Coordinates of C-alpha atoms in Angstrom, one line a residue:
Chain X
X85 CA 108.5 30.9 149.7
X86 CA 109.5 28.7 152.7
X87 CA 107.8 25.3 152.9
X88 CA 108.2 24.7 156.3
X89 CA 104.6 24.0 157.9
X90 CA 102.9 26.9 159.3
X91 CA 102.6 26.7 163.4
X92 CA 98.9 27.0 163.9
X93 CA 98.0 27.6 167.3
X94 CA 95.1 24.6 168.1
X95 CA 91.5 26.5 168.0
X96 CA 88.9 25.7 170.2
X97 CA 86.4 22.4 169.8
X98 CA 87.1 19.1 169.6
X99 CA 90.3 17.6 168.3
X100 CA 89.8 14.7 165.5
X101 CA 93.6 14.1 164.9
X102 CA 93.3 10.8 167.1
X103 CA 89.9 9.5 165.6
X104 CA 91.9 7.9 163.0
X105 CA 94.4 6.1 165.0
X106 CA 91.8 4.9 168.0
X107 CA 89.4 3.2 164.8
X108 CA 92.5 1.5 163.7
X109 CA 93.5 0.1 166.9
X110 CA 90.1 -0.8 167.7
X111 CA 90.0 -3.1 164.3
X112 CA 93.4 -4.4 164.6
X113 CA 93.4 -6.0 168.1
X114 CA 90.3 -7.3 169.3
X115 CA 91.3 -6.6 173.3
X116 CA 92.3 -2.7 172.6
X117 CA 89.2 -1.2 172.6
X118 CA 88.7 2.4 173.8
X119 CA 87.1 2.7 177.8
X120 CA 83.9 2.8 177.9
X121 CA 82.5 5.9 179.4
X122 CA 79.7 6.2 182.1
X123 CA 76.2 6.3 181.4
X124 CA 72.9 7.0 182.6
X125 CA 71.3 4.7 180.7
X126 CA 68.2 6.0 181.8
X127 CA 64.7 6.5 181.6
X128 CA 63.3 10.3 181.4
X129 CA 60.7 12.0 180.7
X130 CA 58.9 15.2 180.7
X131 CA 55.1 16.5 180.8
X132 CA 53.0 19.7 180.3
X133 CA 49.8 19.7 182.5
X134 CA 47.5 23.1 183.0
X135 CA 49.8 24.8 185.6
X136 CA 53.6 24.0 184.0
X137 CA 55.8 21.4 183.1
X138 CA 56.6 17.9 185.4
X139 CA 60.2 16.6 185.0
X140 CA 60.8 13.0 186.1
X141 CA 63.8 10.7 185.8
X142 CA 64.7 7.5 187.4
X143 CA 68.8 7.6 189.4
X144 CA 70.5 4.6 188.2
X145 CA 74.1 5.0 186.9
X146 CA 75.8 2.7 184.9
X147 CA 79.3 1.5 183.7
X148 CA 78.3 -1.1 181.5
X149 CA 77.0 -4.2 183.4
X150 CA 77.7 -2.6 186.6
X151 CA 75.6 -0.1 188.7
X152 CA 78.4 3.1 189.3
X153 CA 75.8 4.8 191.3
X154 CA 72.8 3.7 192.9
X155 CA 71.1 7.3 193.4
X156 CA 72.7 9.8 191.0
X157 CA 70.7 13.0 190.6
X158 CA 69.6 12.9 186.7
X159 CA 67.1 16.6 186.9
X160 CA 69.9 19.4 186.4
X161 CA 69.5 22.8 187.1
X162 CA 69.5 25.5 184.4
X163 CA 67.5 28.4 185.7
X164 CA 65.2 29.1 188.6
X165 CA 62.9 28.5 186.6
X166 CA 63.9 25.7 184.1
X167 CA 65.4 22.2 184.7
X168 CA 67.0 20.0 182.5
X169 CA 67.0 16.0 182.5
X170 CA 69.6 14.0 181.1
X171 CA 70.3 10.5 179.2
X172 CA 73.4 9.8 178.0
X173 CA 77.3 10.2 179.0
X174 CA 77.3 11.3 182.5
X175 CA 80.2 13.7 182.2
X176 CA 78.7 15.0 179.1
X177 CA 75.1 15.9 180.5
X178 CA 76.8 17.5 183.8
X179 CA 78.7 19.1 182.1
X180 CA 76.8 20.8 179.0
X181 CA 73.8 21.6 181.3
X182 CA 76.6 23.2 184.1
X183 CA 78.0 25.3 181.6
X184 CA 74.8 26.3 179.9
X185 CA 73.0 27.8 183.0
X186 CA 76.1 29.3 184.0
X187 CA 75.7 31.4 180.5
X188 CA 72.2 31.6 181.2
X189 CA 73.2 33.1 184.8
X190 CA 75.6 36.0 183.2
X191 CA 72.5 36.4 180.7
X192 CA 70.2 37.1 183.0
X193 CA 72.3 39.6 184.9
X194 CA 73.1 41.2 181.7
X195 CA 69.3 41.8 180.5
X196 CA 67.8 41.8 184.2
X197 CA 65.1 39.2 182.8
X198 CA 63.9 35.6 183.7
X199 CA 65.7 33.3 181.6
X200 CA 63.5 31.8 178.7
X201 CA 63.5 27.9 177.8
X202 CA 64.1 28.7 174.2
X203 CA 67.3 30.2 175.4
X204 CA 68.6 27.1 177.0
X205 CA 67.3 25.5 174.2
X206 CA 68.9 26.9 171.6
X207 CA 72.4 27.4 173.7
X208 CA 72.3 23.8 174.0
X209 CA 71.6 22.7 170.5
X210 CA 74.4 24.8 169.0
X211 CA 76.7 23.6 171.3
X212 CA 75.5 20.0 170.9
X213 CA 75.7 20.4 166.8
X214 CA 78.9 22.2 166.9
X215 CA 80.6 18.8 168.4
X216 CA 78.6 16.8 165.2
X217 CA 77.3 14.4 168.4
X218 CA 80.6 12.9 169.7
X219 CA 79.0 15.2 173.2
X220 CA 76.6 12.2 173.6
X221 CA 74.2 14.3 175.9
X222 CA 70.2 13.7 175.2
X223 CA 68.4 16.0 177.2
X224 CA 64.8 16.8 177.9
X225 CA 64.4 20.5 178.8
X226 CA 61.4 22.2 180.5
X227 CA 60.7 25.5 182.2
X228 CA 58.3 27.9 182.7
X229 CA 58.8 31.6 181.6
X230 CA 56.8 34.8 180.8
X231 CA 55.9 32.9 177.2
X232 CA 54.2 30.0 179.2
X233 CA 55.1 26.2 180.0
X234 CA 57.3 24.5 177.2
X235 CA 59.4 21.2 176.9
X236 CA 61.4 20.4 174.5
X237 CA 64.1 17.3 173.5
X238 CA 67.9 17.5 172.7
X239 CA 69.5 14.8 170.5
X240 CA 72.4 14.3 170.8
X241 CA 73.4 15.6 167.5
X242 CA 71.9 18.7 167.7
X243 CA 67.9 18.8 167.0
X244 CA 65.4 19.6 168.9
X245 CA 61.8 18.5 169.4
X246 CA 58.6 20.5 170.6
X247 CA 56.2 18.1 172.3
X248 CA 53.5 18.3 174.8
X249 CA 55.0 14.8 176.8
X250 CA 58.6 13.6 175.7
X251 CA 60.7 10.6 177.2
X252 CA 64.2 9.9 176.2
X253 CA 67.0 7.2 177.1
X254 CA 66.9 3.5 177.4
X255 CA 63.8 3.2 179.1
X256 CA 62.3 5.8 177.0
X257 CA 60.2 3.3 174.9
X258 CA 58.6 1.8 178.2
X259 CA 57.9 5.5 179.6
X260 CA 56.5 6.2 176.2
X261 CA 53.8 3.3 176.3
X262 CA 53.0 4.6 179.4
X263 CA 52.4 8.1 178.5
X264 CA 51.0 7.2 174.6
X265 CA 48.2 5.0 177.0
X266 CA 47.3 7.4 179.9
X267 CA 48.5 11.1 178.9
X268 CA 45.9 13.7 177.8
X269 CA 45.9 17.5 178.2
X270 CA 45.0 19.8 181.3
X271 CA 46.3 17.4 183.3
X272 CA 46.0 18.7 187.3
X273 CA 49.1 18.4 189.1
X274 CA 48.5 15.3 191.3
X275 CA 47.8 13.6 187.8
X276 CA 50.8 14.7 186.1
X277 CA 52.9 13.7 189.4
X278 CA 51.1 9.8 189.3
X279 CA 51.5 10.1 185.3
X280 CA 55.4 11.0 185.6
X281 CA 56.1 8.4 188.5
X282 CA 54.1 5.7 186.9
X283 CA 56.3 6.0 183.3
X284 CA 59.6 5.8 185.3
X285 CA 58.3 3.3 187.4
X286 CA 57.9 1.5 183.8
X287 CA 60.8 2.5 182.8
X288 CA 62.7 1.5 186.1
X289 CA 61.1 -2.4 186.1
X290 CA 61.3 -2.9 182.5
X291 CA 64.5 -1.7 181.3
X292 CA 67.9 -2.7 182.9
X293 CA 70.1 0.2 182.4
X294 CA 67.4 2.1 184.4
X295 CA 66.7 1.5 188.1
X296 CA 66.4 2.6 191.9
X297 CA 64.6 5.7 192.7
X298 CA 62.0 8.1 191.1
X299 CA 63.1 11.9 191.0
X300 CA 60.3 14.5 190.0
X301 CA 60.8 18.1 189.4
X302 CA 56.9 20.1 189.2
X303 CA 57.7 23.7 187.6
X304 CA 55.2 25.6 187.8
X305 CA 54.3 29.7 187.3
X306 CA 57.1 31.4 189.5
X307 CA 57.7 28.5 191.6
X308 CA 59.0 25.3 191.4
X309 CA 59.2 21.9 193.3
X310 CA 62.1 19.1 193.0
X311 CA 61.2 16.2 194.5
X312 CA 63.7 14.4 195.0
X313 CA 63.4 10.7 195.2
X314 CA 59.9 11.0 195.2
X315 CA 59.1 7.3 195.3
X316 CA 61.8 4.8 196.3
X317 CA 60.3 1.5 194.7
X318 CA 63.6 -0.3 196.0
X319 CA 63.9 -0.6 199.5
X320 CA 67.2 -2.5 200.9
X321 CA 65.5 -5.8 202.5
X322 CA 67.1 -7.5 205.3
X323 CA 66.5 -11.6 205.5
X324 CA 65.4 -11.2 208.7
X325 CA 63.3 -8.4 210.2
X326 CA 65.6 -7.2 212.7
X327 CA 68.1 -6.3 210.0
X328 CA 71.8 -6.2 210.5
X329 CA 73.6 -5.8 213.5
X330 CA 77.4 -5.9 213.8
X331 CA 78.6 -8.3 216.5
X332 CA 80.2 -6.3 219.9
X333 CA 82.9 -4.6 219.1
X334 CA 86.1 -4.1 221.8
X335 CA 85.1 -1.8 224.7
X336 CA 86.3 2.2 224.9
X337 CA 88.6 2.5 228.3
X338 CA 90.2 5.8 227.8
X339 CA 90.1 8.8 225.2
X340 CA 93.1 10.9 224.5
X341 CA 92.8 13.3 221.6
X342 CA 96.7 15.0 220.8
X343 CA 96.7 17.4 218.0
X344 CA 99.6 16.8 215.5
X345 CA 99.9 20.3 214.9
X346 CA 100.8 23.3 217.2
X347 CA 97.9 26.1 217.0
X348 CA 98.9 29.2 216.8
X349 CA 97.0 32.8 217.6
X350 CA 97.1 34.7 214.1
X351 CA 97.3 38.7 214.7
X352 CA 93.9 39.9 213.1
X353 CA 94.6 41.2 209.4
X354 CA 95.1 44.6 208.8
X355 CA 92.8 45.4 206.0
X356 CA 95.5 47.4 203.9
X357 CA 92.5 49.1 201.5
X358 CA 91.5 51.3 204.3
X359 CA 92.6 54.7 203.7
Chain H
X171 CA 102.7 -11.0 156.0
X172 CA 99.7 -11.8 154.4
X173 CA 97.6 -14.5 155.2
X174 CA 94.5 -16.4 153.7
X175 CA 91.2 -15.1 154.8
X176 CA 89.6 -18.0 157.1
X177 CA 86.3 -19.4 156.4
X178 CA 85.6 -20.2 160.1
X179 CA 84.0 -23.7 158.6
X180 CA 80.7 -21.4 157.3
X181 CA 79.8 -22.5 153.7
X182 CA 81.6 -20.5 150.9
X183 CA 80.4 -17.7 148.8
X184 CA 78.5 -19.6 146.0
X185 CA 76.5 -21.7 149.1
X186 CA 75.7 -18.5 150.5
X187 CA 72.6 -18.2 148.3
X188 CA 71.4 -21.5 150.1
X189 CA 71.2 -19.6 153.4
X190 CA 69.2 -17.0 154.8
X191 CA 71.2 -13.7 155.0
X192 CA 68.7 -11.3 155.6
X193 CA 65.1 -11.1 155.4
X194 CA 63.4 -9.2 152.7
X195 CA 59.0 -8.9 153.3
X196 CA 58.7 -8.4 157.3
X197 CA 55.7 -8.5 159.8
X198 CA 56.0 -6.6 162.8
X199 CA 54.9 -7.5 166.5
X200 CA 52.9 -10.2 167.6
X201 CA 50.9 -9.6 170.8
X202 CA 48.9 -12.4 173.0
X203 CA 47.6 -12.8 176.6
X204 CA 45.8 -15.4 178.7
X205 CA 42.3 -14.8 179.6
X206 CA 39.8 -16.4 181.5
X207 CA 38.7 -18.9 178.7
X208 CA 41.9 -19.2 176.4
X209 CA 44.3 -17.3 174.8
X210 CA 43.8 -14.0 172.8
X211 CA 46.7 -12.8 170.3
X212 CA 46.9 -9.6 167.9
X213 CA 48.8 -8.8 165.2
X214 CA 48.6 -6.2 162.3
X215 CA 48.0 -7.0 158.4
X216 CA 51.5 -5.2 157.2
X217 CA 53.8 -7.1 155.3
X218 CA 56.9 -4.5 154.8
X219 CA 59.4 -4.5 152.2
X220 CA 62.3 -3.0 153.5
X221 CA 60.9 0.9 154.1
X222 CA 57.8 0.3 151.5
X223 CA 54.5 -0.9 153.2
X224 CA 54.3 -3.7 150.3
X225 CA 51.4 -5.6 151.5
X226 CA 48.5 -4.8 153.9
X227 CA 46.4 -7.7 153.6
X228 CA 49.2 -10.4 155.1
X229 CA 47.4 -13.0 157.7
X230 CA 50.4 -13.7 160.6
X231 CA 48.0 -15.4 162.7
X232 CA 46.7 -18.8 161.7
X233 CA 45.3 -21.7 163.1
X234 CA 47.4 -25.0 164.2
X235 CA 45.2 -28.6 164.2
X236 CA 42.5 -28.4 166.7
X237 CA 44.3 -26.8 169.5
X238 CA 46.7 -24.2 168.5
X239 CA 47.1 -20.2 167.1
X240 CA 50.2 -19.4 165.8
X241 CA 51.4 -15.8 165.2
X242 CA 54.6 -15.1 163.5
X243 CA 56.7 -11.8 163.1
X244 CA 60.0 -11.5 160.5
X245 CA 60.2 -13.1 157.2
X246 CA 56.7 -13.7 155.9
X247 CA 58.0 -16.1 153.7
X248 CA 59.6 -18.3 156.1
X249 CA 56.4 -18.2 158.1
X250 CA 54.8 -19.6 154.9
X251 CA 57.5 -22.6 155.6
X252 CA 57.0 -23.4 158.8
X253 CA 52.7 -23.6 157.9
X254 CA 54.3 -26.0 155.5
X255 CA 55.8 -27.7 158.1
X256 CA 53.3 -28.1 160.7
X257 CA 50.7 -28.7 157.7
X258 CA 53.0 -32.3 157.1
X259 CA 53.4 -32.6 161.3
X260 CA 49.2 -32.1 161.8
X261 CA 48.6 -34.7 158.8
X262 CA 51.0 -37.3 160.2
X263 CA 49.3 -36.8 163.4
X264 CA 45.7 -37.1 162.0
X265 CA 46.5 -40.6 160.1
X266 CA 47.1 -42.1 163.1
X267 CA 43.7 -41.7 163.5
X268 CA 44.0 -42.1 167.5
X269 CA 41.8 -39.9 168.9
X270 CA 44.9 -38.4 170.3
X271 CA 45.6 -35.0 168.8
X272 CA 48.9 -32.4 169.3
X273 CA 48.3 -29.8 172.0
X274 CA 50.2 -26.6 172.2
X275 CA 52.6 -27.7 174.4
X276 CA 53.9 -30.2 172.0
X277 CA 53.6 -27.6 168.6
X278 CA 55.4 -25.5 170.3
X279 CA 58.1 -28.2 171.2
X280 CA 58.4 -29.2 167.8
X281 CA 58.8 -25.2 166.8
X282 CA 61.6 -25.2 169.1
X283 CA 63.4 -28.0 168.3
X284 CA 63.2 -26.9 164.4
X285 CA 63.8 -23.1 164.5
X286 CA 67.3 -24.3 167.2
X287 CA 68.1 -26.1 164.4
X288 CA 68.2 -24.6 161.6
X289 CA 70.5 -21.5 163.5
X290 CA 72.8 -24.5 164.1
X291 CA 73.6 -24.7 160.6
X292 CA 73.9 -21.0 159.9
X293 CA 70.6 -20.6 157.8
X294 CA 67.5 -19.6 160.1
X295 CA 63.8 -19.2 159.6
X296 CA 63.9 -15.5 160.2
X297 CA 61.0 -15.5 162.8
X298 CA 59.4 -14.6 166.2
X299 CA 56.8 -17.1 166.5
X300 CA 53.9 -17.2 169.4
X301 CA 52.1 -20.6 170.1
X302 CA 48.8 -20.3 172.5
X303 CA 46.6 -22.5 172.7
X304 CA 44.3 -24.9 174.7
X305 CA 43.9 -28.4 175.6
X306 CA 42.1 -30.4 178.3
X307 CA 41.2 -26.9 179.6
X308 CA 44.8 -25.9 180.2
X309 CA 45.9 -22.6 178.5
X310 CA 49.0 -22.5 177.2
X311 CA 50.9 -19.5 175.9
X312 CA 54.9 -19.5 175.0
X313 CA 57.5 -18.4 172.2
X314 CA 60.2 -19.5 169.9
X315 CA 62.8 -17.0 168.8
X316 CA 64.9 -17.4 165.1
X317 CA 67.7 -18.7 167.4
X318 CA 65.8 -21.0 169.3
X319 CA 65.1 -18.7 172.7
X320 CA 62.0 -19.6 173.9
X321 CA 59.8 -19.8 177.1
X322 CA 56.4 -19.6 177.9
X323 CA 54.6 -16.8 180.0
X324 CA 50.9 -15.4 181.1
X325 CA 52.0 -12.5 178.3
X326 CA 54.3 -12.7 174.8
X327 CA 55.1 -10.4 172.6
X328 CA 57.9 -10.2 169.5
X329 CA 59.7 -7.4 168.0
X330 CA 58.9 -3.9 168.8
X331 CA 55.8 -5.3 171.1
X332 CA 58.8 -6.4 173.9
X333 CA 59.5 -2.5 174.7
X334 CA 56.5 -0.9 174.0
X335 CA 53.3 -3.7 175.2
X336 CA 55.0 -5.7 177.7
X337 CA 55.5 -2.9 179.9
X338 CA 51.7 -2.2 180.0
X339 CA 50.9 -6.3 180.1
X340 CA 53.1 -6.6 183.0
X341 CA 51.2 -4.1 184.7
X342 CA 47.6 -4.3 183.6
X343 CA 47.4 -8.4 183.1
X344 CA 45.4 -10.3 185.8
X345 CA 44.3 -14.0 185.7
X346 CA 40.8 -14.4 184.6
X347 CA 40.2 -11.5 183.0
X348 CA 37.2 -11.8 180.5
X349 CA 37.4 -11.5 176.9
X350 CA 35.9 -8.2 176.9
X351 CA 38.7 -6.5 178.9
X352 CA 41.3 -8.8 177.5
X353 CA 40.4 -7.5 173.8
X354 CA 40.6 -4.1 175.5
X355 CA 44.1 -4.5 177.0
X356 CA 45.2 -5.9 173.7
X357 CA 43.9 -2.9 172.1
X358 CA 46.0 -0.8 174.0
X359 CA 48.8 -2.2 173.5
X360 CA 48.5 -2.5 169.6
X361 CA 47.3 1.0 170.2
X362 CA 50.9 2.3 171.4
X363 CA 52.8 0.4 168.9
X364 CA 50.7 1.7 166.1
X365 CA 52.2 4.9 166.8
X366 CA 55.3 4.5 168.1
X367 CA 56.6 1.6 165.8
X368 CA 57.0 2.3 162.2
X369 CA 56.3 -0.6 160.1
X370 CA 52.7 -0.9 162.0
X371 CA 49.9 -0.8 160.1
X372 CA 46.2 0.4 161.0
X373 CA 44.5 -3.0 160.3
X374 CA 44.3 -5.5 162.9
X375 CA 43.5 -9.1 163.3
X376 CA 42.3 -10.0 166.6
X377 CA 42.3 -14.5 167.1
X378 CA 40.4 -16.0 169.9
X379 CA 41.0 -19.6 171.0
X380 CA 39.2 -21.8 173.6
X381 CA 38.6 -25.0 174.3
X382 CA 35.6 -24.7 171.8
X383 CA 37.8 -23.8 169.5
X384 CA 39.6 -21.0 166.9
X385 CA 38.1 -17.8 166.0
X386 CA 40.0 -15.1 164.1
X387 CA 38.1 -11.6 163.2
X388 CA 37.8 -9.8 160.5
X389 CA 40.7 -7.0 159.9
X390 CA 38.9 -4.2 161.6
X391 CA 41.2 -0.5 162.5
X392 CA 41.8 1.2 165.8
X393 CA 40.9 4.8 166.6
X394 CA 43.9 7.1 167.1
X395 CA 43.7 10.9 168.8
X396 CA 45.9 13.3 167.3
X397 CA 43.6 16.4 168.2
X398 CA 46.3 17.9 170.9
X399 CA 46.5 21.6 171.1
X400 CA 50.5 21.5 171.6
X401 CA 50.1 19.6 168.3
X402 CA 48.9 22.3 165.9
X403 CA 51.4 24.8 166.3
X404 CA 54.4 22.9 168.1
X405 CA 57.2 25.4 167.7
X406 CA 55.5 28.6 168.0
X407 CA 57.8 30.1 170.4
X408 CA 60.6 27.6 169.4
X409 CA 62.1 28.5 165.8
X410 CA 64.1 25.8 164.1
X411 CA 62.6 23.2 166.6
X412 CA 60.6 20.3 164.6

């Protein structure tokens, strides 16, 4: 029996071989530590009032100390009739909630139905468990389908909450005081819009990895409403009123435009399928 | 190559019973405000032990000489120190017999100085401590941190009371707000971190002082709601959601 090593070819998932190595660096040198990875560090949250579910997140991105994006988009779509908010690693929440509703997509083509939240739900949380949390996405999901409103959370690990009003992220204990204060059910949808705004907006002043702008997303019974930067808390001020004006810049005499490249007249294309 | 282990100039192993590690019996947040008349502060009767509620009867607000409240979250035990502490400073103060008597400004000096101190030399009291108080109709409220931050503000809380009741003070608060609303505003904001902060307990002490003077209630508990529909069957149409 030969004991040569077997060539396995490398399954699918996450690879752990360098885990090892990138723990030991880390310890050894105290300058080699692994990038750090973008975040939203974020406040959202979600609500169910009497006609549906109200999304709302705030749109700061950051790269540690540093702002990466002023007015990121943090409410991802899923389904027409489902949307998606996420905390975490900005790659990670693109790109789980990306590849979930384009599963949900085939799904719905396949079975001619509206997509259902427990779907997403549970498409997410086995992928999420299946990478044992190193996919750092938290997520609050909520939709509307034939079952009624629902909203759920994602941890990042893998398990999932049920709740009638759900924050998550950095900011998520300022939302929460908010919502623990104010929320109670059968809200009406001009409540549950000044309910979500108002927990971002704590979220947005009282925590500093969240920030800017307040997104809302209102799903509601076959319909749906994203709002996007629905209250911009943050204005740009100029020190003086008239704001900024660039000094005069050199005047225009003459325009000549001169194409670098020749155009040239393409025959029109024979369509070769024609029989 | 192997080398010694430094010490980095901390005391060595055996000393390291002579400092304060960890802390063992906890309170949890402290909450206070300015109103109209004084200062108001709240904090629950929980004394934990690690996860175990140990004790449920633990005073974390007391009175300071004539013109102080202080509340203290962390290491009960250390608390119990630093009452030993001000007991001596309040005494000292009182023989002089001057008609002069410590404000809060100058308590809450003297906290400062001590708690900066002792992180100095590596073995803290393991506290958040609020001072409010009033003198010569000036209300003063501040805070002192087991490293020696500390500041003073219209609004303090310690511990878990930062994320969860400043948010809501820093909306809500208003100068001269009576004591009716002001107990109300620190009722909500107890009212949140009893249920979203898991070493709170539902019995609540509620001090009062003005220029009259100190007045602490009697432990009394808050109502909570948990009657939501979504509540009583959460993950019908979810299986193997909690």
């Amino acid at each position: 029996m030969s004991t040569q090593m077997v060539e396995v070819p490398p399954k699918g998932g996450f690879s752990f071989d360098l885990c090892r190595r990138n723990a030991m660096l880390a310890k050894k040198s105290e300058g080699a530590k692994a990038p750090s990875f973008r975040k939203t560090g974020t406040t959202i949250v979600g609500l169910i009032f009497q006609d549906g579910v109200i999304l709302g997140a705030d749109t700061r991105a950051t790269e540690g100390p540093i702002v990466a994006d002023k007015n990121c988009e943090k409410i991802h779509y899923i389904a027409p009739n489902i949307y998606c908010c996420g905390a975490g690693t900005a790659a990670d929440t693109e790109a789980v909630t990306d590849m979930v509703s384009s599963q949900l997509q085939l799904h719905r083509y396949h079975t001619s139905r509206e997509s259902r939240v427990v779907t997403a739900l549970t498409l997410l949380k086995r992928h999420l468990f299946n990478y044992q949390g190193y996919v750092q996405a938290a997520l609050v999901l909520g939709g509307v389908d034939v079952t009624g409103p629902h909203l759920h959370t994602i941890y990042p690990h893998g398990s999932t909450d049920t709740l009638p009003f759900a924050t998550m992220g950095s900011g998520s204990l300022a939302a929460m005081s908010v919502f623990e204060d104010k929320f109670k059910e059968g809200l009406t949808r001009e409540e549950g819009i000044k309910l979500v705004t108002e927990a971002i907006c704590a979220g947005i002043f009282n925590d500093l990895g969240s920030g800017s702008n307040v997104d809302v997303c209102v799903i509601t019974k076959g319909d749906k409403e994203y709002l996007r930067n629905h209250l911009m808390p943050n204005p740009r001020t100029y020190v003086s009123e008239k704001g900024y004006t660039f000094p005069k810049k050199t005047e225009v005499l003459l325009t000549k435009i001169t194409p670098l490249k020749e155009t040239e007249e393409i025959p029109e294309a024979r369509d070769d399928m024609e029989e | 190559m192997d080398q010694k282990p430094s010490n980095c100039g901390l005391p060595s192993l055996e000393a390291d019973s002579q400092r304060t590690l960890y802390p063992y019996v906890t309170g949890t947040s402290v909450v206070a405000l300015k109103y109209k008349d004084g200062i108001l502060m709240a904090a629950d009767m929980g004394g934990s032990y690690g996860s175990t509620l140990r004790y449920k009867s633990v005073e974390r607000i007391k009175p300071i000489g004539k013109h102080s409240l202080l509340g203290a979250s962390g290491e009960l035990s250390d608390f119990q120190e630093i009452l030993r502490y001000l007991d001596e400073l309040i005494l000292y103060d009182n023989m002089w017999d001057d008609g002069n008597s410590l404000g809060p400004k100058e308590v809450h000096s003297y906290l400062t100085r001590v708690m900066y101190n002792r992180r100095n030399k590596f073995n803290p009291l393991w506290n958040s401590l609020v001072l409010g108080g009033v003198k010569n109709g000036q209300r003063y409220l501040g805070t002192v941190s087991m490293i020696g931050v500390n500041f003073e503000d219209n609004h303090v809380a310690t511990g878990f009371g930062n994320h969860l009741a400043r948010p809501i003070l820093r909306e809500e608060w208003h100068e001269n707000l009576s004591f009716e609303d002001g107990v109300r505003l620190l009722e909500k904001c107890m009212r949140v971190l009893l249920y979203r902060d898991r070493s709170a307990v539902n019995k609540f002490q509620v001090a009062k002082i003005t220029e009259e003077g100190v007045t602490i209630s009697q432990p009394y508990s808050l109502k909570t709601s948990w009657g939501f529909s979504a509540f009583k069957n959460p993950t019908l149409g979810a299986e193997g959601s909690w």
